[in-house]
Coordinates of C-alpha atoms and ligand atoms in Angstrom, one line a residue:
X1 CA 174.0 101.9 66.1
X2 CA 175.2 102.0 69.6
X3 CA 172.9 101.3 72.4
X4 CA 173.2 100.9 76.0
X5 CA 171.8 97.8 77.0
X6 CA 168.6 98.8 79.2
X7 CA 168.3 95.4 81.4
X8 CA 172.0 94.5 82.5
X9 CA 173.6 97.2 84.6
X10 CA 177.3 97.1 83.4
X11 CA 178.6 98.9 86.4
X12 CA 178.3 99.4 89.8
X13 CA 174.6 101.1 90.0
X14 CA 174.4 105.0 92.0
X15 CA 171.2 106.8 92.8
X16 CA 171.2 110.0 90.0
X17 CA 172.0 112.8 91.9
X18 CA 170.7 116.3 91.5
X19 CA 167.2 117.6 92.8
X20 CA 164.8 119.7 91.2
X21 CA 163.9 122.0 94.0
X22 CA 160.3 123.2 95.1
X23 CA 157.4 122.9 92.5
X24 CA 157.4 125.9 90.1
X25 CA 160.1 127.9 91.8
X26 CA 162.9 125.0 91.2
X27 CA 162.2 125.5 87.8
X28 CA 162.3 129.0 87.9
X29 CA 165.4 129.0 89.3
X30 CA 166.9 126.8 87.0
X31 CA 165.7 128.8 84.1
X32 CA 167.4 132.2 85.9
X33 CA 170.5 130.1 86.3
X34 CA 170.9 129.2 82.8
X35 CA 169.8 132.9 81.0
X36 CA 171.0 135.1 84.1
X37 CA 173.0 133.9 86.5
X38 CA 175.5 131.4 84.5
X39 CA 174.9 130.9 81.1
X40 CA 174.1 127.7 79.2
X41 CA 177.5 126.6 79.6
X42 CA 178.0 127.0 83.4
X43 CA 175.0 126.3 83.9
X44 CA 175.8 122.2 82.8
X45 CA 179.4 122.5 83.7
X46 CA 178.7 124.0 87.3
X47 CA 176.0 121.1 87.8
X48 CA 178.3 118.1 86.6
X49 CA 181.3 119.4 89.3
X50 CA 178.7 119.9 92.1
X51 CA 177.0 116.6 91.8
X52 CA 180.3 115.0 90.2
X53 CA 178.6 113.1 87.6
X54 CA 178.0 113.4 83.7
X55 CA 174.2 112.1 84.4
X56 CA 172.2 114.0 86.8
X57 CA 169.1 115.4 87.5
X58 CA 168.0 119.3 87.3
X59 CA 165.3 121.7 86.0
X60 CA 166.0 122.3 82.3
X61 CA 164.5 126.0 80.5
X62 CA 161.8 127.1 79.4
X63 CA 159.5 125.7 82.6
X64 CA 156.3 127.5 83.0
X65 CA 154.3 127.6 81.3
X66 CA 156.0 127.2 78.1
X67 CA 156.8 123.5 78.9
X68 CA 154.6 121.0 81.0
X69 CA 157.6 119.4 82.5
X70 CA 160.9 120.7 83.3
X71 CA 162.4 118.2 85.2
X72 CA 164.8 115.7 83.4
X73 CA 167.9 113.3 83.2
X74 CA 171.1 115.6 82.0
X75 CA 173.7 113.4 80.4
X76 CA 177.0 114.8 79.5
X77 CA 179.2 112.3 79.2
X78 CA 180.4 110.7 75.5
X79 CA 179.2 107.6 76.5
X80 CA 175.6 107.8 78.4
X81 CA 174.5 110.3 75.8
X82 CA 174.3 107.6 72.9
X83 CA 171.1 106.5 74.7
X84 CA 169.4 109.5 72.9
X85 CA 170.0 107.5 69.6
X86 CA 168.2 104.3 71.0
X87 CA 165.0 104.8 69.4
X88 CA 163.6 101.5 70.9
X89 CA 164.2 102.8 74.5
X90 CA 163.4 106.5 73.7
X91 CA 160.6 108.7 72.4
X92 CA 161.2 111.3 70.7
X93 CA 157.7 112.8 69.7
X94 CA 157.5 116.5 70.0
X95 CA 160.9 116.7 71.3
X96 CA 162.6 118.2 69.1
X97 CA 162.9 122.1 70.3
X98 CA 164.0 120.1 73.7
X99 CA 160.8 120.2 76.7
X100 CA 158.6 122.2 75.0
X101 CA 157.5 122.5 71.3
X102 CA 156.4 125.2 69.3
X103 CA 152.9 125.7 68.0
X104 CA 152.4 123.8 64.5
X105 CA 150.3 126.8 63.2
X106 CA 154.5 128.3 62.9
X107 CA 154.3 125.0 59.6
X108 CA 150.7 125.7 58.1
X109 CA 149.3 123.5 61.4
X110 CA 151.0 120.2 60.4
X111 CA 153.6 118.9 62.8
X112 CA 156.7 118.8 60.2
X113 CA 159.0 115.5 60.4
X114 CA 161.6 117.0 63.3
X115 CA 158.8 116.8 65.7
X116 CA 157.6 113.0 65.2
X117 CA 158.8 110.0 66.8
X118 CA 160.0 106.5 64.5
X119 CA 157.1 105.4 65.7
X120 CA 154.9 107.5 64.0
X121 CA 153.8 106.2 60.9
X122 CA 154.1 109.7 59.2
X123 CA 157.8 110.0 60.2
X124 CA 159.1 107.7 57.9
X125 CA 156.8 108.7 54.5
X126 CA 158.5 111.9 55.3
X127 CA 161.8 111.3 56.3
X128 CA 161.4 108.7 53.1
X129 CA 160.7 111.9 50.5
X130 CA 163.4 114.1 52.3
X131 CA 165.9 111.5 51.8
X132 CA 164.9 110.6 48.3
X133 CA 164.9 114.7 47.7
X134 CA 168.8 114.6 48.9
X135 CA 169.4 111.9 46.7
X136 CA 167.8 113.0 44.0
X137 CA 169.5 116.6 44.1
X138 CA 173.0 115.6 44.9
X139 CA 174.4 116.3 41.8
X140 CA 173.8 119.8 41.7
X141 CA 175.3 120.3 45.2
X142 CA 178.6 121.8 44.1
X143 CA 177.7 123.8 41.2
X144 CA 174.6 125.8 43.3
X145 CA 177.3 126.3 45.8
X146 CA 179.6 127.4 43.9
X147 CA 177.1 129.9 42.4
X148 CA 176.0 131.2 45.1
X149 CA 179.3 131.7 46.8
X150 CA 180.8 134.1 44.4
X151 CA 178.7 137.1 45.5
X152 CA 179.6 136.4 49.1
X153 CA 183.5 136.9 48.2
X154 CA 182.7 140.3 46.3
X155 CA 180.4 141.6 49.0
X156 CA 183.9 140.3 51.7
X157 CA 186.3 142.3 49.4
X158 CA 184.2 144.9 48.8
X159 CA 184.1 145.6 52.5
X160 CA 187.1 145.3 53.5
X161 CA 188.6 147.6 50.9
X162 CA 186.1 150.6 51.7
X163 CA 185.5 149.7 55.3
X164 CA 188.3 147.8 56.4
X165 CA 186.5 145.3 58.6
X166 CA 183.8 142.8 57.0
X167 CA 180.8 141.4 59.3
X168 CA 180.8 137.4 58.2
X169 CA 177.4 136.7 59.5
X170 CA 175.3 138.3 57.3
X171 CA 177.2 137.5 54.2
X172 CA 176.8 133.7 55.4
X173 CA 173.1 133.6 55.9
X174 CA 172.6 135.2 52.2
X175 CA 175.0 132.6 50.9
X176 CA 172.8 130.1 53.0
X177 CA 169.5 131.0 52.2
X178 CA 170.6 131.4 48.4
X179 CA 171.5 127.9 47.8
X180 CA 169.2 126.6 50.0
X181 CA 166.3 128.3 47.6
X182 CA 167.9 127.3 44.5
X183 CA 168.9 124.0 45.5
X184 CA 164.9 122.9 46.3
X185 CA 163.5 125.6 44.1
X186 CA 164.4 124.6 40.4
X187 CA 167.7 127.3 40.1
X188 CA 165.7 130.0 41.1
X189 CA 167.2 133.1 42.3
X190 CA 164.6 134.0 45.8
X191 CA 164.7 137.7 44.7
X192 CA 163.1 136.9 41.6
X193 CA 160.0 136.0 44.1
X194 CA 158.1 137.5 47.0
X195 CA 160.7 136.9 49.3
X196 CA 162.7 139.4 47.3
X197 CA 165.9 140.5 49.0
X198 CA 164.2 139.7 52.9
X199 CA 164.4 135.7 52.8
X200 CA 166.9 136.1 55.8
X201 CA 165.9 138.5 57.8
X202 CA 161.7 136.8 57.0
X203 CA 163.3 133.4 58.3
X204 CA 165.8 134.8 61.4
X205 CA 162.1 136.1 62.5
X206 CA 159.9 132.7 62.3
X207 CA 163.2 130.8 64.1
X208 CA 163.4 133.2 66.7
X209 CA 159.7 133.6 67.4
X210 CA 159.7 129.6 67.8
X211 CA 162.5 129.1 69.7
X212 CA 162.2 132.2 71.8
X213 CA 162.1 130.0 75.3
X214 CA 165.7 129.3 74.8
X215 CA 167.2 132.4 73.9
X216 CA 168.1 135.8 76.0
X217 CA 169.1 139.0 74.1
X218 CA 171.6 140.1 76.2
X219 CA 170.8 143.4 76.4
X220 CA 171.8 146.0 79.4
X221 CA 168.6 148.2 79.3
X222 CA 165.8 145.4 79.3
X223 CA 165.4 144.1 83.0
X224 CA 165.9 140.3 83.4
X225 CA 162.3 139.9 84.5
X226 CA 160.5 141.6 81.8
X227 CA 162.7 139.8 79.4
X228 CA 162.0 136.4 81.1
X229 CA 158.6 137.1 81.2
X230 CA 157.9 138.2 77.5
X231 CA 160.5 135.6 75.6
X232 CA 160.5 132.5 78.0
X233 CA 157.1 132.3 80.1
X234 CA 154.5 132.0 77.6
X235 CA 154.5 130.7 73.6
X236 CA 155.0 133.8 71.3
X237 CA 151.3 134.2 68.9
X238 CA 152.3 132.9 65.2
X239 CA 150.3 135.9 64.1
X240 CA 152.8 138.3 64.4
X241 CA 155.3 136.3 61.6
X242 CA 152.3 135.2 59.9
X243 CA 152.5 138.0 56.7
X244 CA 156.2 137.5 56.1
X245 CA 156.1 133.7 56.8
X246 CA 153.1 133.3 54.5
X247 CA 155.5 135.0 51.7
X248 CA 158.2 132.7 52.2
X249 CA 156.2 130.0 51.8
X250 CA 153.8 131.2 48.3
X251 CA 157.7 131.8 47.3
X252 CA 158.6 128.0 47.9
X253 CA 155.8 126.6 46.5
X254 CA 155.2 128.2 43.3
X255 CA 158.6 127.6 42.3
X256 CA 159.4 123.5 44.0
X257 CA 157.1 122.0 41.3
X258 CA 159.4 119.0 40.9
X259 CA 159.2 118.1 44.8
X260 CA 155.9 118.6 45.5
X261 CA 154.8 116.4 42.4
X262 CA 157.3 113.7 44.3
X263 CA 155.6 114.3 47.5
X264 CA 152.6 113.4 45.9
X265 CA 153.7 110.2 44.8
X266 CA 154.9 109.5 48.3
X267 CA 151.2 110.0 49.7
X268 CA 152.3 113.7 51.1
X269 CA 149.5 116.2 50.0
X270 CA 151.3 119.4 48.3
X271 CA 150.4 122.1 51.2
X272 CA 152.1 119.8 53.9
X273 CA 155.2 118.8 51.9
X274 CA 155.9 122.6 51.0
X275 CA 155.5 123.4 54.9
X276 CA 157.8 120.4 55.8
X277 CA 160.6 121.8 52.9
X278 CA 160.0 125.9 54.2
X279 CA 161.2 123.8 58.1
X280 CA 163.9 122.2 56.2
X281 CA 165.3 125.2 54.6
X282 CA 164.7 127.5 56.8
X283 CA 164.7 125.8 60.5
X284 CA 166.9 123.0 59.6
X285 CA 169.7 124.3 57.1
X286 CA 169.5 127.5 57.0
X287 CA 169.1 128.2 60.7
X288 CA 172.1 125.7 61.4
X289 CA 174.7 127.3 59.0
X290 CA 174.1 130.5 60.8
X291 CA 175.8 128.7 63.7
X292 CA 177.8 126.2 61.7
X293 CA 179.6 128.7 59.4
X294 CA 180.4 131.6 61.7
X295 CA 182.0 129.1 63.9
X296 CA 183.9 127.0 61.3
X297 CA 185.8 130.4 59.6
X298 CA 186.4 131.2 63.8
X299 CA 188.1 128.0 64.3
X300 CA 190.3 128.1 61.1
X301 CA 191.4 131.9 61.3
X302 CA 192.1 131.5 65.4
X303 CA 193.8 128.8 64.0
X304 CA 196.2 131.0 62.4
X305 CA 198.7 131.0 59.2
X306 CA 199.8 127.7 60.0
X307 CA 196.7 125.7 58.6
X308 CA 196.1 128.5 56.2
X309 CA 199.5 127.2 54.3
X310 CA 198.3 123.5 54.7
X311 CA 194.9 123.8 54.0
X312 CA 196.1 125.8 51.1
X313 CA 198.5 123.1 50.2
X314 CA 196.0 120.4 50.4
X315 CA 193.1 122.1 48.3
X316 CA 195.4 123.4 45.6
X317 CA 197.0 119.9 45.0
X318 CA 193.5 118.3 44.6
X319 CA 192.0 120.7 42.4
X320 CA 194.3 120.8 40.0
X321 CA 195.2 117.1 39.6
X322 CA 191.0 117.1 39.1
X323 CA 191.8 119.7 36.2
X324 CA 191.2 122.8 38.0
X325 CA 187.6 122.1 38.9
X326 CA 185.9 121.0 42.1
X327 CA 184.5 117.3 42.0
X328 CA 183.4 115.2 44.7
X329 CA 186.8 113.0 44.6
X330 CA 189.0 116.3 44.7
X331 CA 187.3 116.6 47.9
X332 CA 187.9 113.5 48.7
X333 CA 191.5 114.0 48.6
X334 CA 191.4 116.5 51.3
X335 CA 192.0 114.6 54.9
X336 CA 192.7 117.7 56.5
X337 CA 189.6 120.0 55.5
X338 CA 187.4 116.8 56.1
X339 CA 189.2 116.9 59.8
X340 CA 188.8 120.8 60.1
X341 CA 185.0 120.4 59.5
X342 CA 184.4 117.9 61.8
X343 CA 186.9 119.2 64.5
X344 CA 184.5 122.5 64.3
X345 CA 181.0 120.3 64.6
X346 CA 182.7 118.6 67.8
X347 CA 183.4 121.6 69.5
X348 CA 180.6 123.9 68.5
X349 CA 177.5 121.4 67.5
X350 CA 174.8 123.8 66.5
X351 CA 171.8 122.2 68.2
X352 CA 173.3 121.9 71.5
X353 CA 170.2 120.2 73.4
X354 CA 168.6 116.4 72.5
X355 CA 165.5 115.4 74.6
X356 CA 163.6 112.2 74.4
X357 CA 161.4 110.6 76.8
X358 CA 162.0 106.9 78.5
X359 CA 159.8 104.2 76.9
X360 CA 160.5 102.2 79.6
X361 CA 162.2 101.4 82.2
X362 CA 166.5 101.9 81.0
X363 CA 169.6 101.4 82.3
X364 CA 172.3 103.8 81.2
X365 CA 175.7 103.8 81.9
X366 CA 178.0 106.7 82.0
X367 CA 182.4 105.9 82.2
X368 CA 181.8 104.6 85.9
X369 CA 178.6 104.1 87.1
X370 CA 175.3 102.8 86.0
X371 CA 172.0 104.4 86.4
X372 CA 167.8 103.6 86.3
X373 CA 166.1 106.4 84.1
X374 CA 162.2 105.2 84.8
X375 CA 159.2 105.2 82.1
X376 CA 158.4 109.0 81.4
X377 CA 161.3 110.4 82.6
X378 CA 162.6 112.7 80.3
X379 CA 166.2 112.5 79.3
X380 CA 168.5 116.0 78.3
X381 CA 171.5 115.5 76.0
X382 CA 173.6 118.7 76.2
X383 CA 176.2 117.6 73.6
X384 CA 178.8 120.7 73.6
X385 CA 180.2 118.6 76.8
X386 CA 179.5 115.3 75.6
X387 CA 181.4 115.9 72.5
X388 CA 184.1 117.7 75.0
X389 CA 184.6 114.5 76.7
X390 CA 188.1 113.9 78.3
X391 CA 188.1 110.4 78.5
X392 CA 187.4 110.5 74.8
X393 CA 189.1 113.0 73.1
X394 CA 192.9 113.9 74.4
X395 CA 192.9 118.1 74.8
X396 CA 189.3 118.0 74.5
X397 CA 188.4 121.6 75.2
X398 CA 191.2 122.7 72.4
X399 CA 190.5 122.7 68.6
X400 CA 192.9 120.5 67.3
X401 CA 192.5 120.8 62.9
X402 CA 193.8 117.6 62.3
X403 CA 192.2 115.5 65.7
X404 CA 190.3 113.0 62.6
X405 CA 192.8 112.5 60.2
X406 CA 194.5 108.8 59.4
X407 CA 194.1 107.0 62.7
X408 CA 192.3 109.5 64.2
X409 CA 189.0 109.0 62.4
X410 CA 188.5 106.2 64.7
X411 CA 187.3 108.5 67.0
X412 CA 184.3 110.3 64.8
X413 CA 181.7 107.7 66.3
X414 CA 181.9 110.1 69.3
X415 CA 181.0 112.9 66.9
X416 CA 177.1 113.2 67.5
X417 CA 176.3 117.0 65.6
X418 CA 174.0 115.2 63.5
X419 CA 171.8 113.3 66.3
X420 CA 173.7 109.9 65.9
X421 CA 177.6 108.8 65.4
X422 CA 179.1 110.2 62.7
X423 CA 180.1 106.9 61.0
X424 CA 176.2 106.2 61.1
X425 CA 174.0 107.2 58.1
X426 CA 170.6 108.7 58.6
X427 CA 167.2 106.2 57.6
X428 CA 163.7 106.1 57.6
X429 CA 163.5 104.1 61.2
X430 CA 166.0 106.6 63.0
X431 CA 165.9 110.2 64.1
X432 CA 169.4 110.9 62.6
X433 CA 169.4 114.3 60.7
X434 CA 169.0 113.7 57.1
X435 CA 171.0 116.6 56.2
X436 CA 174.4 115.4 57.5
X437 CA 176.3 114.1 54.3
X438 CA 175.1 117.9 53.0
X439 CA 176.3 119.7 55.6
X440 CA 179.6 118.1 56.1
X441 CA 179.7 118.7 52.3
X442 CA 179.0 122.1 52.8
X443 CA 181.4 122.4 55.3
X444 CA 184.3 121.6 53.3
X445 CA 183.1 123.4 50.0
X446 CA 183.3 126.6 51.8
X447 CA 186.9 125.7 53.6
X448 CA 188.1 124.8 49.8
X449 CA 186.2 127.8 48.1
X450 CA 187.7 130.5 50.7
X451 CA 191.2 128.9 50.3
X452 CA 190.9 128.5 46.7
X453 CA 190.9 132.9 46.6
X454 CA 193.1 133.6 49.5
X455 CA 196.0 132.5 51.3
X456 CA 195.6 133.7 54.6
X457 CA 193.0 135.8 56.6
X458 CA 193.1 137.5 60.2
X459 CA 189.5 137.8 62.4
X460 CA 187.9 138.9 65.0
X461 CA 185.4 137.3 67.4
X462 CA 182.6 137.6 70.3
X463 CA 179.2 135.9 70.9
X464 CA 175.7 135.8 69.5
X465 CA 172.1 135.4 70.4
X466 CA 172.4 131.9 69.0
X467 CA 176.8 131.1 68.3
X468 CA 179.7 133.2 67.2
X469 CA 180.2 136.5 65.7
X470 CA 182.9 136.9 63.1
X471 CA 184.6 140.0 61.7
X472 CA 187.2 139.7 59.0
X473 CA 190.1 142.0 59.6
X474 CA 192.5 141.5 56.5
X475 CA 192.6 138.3 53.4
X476 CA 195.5 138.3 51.7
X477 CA 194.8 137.2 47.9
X478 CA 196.2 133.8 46.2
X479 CA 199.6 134.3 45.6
X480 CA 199.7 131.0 43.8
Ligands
HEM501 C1 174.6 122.3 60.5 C2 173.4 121.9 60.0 C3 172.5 120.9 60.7 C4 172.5 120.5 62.0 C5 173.5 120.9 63.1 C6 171.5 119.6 62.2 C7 171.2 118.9 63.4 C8 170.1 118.1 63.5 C9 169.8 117.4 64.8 C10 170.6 117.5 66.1 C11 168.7 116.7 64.6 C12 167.9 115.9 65.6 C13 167.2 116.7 66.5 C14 166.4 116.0 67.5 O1 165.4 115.4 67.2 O2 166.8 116.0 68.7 C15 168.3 116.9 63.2 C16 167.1 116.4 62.7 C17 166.7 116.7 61.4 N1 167.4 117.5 60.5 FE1 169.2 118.3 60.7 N2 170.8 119.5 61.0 C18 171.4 120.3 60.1 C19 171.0 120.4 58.8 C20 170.0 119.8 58.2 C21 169.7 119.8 56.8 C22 170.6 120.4 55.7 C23 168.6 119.1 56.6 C24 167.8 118.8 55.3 C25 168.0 119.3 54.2 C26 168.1 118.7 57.9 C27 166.9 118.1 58.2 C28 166.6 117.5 59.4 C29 165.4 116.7 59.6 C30 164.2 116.5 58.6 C31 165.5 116.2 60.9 C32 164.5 115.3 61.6 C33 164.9 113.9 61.3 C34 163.9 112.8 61.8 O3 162.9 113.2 62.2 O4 164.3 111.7 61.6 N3 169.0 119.1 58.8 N4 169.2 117.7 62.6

């Protein structure tokens, strides 16, 4: 793992600039900036131009009284950011919604294994059975998928015939929330339970009600103020989710018999394991497709016929060498959809914001200059811009498809999506998400699915609460 190394300054030291203004107000202000007056985005960018550096110091949302301390360390550059993967300089207890954390009555009262640090004897029992869970599963990755995929491309056709425009989003999070229930819940289908046909919608609720201090609707009649005030300024109660969440979860555990007896083996009592699996599917997977995807068939249709016809190239070849079926070494084959995936997780990672608090005194170092972060401080990844680097990545701002193929995979140790480099695997001692072989898996399964049916397709796009909006305007069927 890369660290910087906290006692020798490598470069010429510099004072981190940026202020955080008058108590309370400063941090008000901040938070207006970033919902109202620029935008998450500008609200970095605008920062690192003004105080021209990738590490400074600002007021970070949600402030009062949601989070006890807004100010922190941003870092925005490729290289200072890896210090968020240090976990012998940083803490990372309760940090994992960014400065604030959501009430643990939202997971049965337990805190569930995003929100503990490595040094938490808990983390790694955990982070040991969800790893073991992986393991144990990944066999059945491809043929769930595959299941649960097919209904999405009827429900796309469907639309576009009789409406001529198909919404993506939804489609995805039913696709999403599908094989996440099968894959942990034995093959079951979640409307045979009391989810019934609601498992997104039940989950889109209990994310948003959690991570309400990040998130502004957007919307013209609601006055910034009484928006501020409802979403960002105090916790949202857990009672008002509490019916539908309680559903979701009686529908998890009475049908992940096979996990919870392994939990039990692992020390985990049943209740707490089935709360830390609902996060997983539900916070974790499920809530990152709905970014992940969206922005992944965005990338490749902006993209345009071009990498249609190679993609299509590529995933036809492998397939049928592997005898017409999809196997982990057909995928294998495919340098170009492996590129695609992670070209779309550089440009668009799905949790945008890392936190962690200085153990001690540190040392980071940015392209230039080096810096002191004290004991306590709290340091703010925003990675969209860290993984947009220019003195990394050549073009960085542009989606380039195949940026990580043949030489170019070099650079995926700058890729960080996953809370660590790319060419790093997830363990019991690190905070690396557990989930990334899956997802990058997932990634390309729906790439080679979709261009497995159809040559070429045409979209269009706008933003979300929480991403990208995708509409499908034509597909034009496999001609080969
Ligand atoms: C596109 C999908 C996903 C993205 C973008 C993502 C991203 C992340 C990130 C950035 C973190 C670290 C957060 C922090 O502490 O600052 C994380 C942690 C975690 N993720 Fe994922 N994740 C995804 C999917 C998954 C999946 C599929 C699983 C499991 C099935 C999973 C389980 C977890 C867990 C348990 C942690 C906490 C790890 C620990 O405490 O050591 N995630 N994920």
């Amino acid at each position: 793992m890369a660290t910087n190394d906290s006692s020798v300054p490598k470069l010429p030291m510099k004072e981190i600039p940026g202020d955080y203004g008058v108590p309370f107000l400063g941090a008000m202000k901040d938070r207006y900036d970033f919902h109202y007056n620029q935008g998450t985005d500008d609200f970095f960018r605008c920062r690192m131009k003004k105080y021209e550096s990738t590490v400074f110091r600002t007021n970070v949302p949600p402030g009062p009284f949601n989070a006890r301390n807004s100010k922190v360390v941003v870092l925005v550059d490729a290289i200072s950011f890896r210090i968020l993967f240090d976990n012998s300089q940083v803490d990372k207890e309760n940090r994992f919604e960014g400065t604030f954390m959501s009430s643990p009555s939202f997971n049965g009262g337990y805190k569930v294994c995003a929100f503990l640090d490595t040094t938490n004897s808990k983390h790694s029992v955990l982070k040991g059975l969800i790893l073991s869970t992986l393991t144990r599963l990944h066999d059945k990755f491809i043929l769930i998928f595959t299941n649960s995929i097919t209904p999405m491309f009827t429900s796309l056709e469907k639309e576009l015939s009789e409406k001529g425009t198909s919404y993506f989003n939804p489609l995805s999070d039913n696709l999403s929330f599908d094989f996440i229930f099968r894959l942990f819940c034995e093959g079951k289908n979640p409307i045979d339970t009391s989810v019934g046909t609601n498992g997104p919608k039940i989950v889109d609720k209990w994310v948003f009600f959690q991570l309400a201090p990040l998130i502004s609707l957007g919307l013209k009649f609601i006055p910034n103020f009484l928006e501020d005030l409802v979403l960002h300024t105090f916790p949202l109660p857990y009672f008002l989710v509490k019916r539908d969440h309680q559903k979701l979860y009686n529908a998890f555990y009475n049908s992940m018999k096979d996990i919870l007896d392994e939990a039990e083996k692992f020390g985990v009592k049943r209740d707490e394991a089935c709360h830390n699996f609902v996060f997983l599917a539900g916070f974790n997977l499920y809530g990152d497709l709905k970014v992940f995807y969206p922005s992944l068939i965005k990338w490749i249709g902006t993209s345009g016929p071009n990498l249609h016809n190679q993609l299509v190239k590529e995933i036809r070849t492998a397939v049928k060498e592997a005898g017409g079926v999809i196997t982990f070494s057909a995928i294998e084959k495919m340098p170009l959809v492996k590129s695609v995936v992670y070209e779309t997780l550089r440009m668009d990672p799905p949790v945008a914001f890392q936190c962690a608090k200085a153990r001690k005194n540190i040392i980071i170092s940015n392209h230039d200059s080096s810096f002191l972060i004290k004991k306590d401080e709290l340091i703010f990844g925003y990675q969209p811009l860290a993984t947009k680097d220019p003195k990394v990545f050549k073009n960085a701002e542009d989606f380039i498809p195949d940026r990580f193929v043949g030489d170019g995979e070099k650079l995926l140790r700058y890729v960080y999506w996953s809370n660590g480099e790319e060419t790093d695997d997830p363990t019991v001692n690190d905070k690396q998400c557990p989930g990334k072989d899956l997802i990058v898996l997932l990634g390309r399964l729906l790439v080679v699915e979709f261009f497995l049916r159809y040559d070429t397709f045409e979209i269009e796009f706008g933003k979300l609460l929480l991403g990208s909006k995708v509409t499908f305007k034509s597909i034009t069927k496999a001609t080969s």
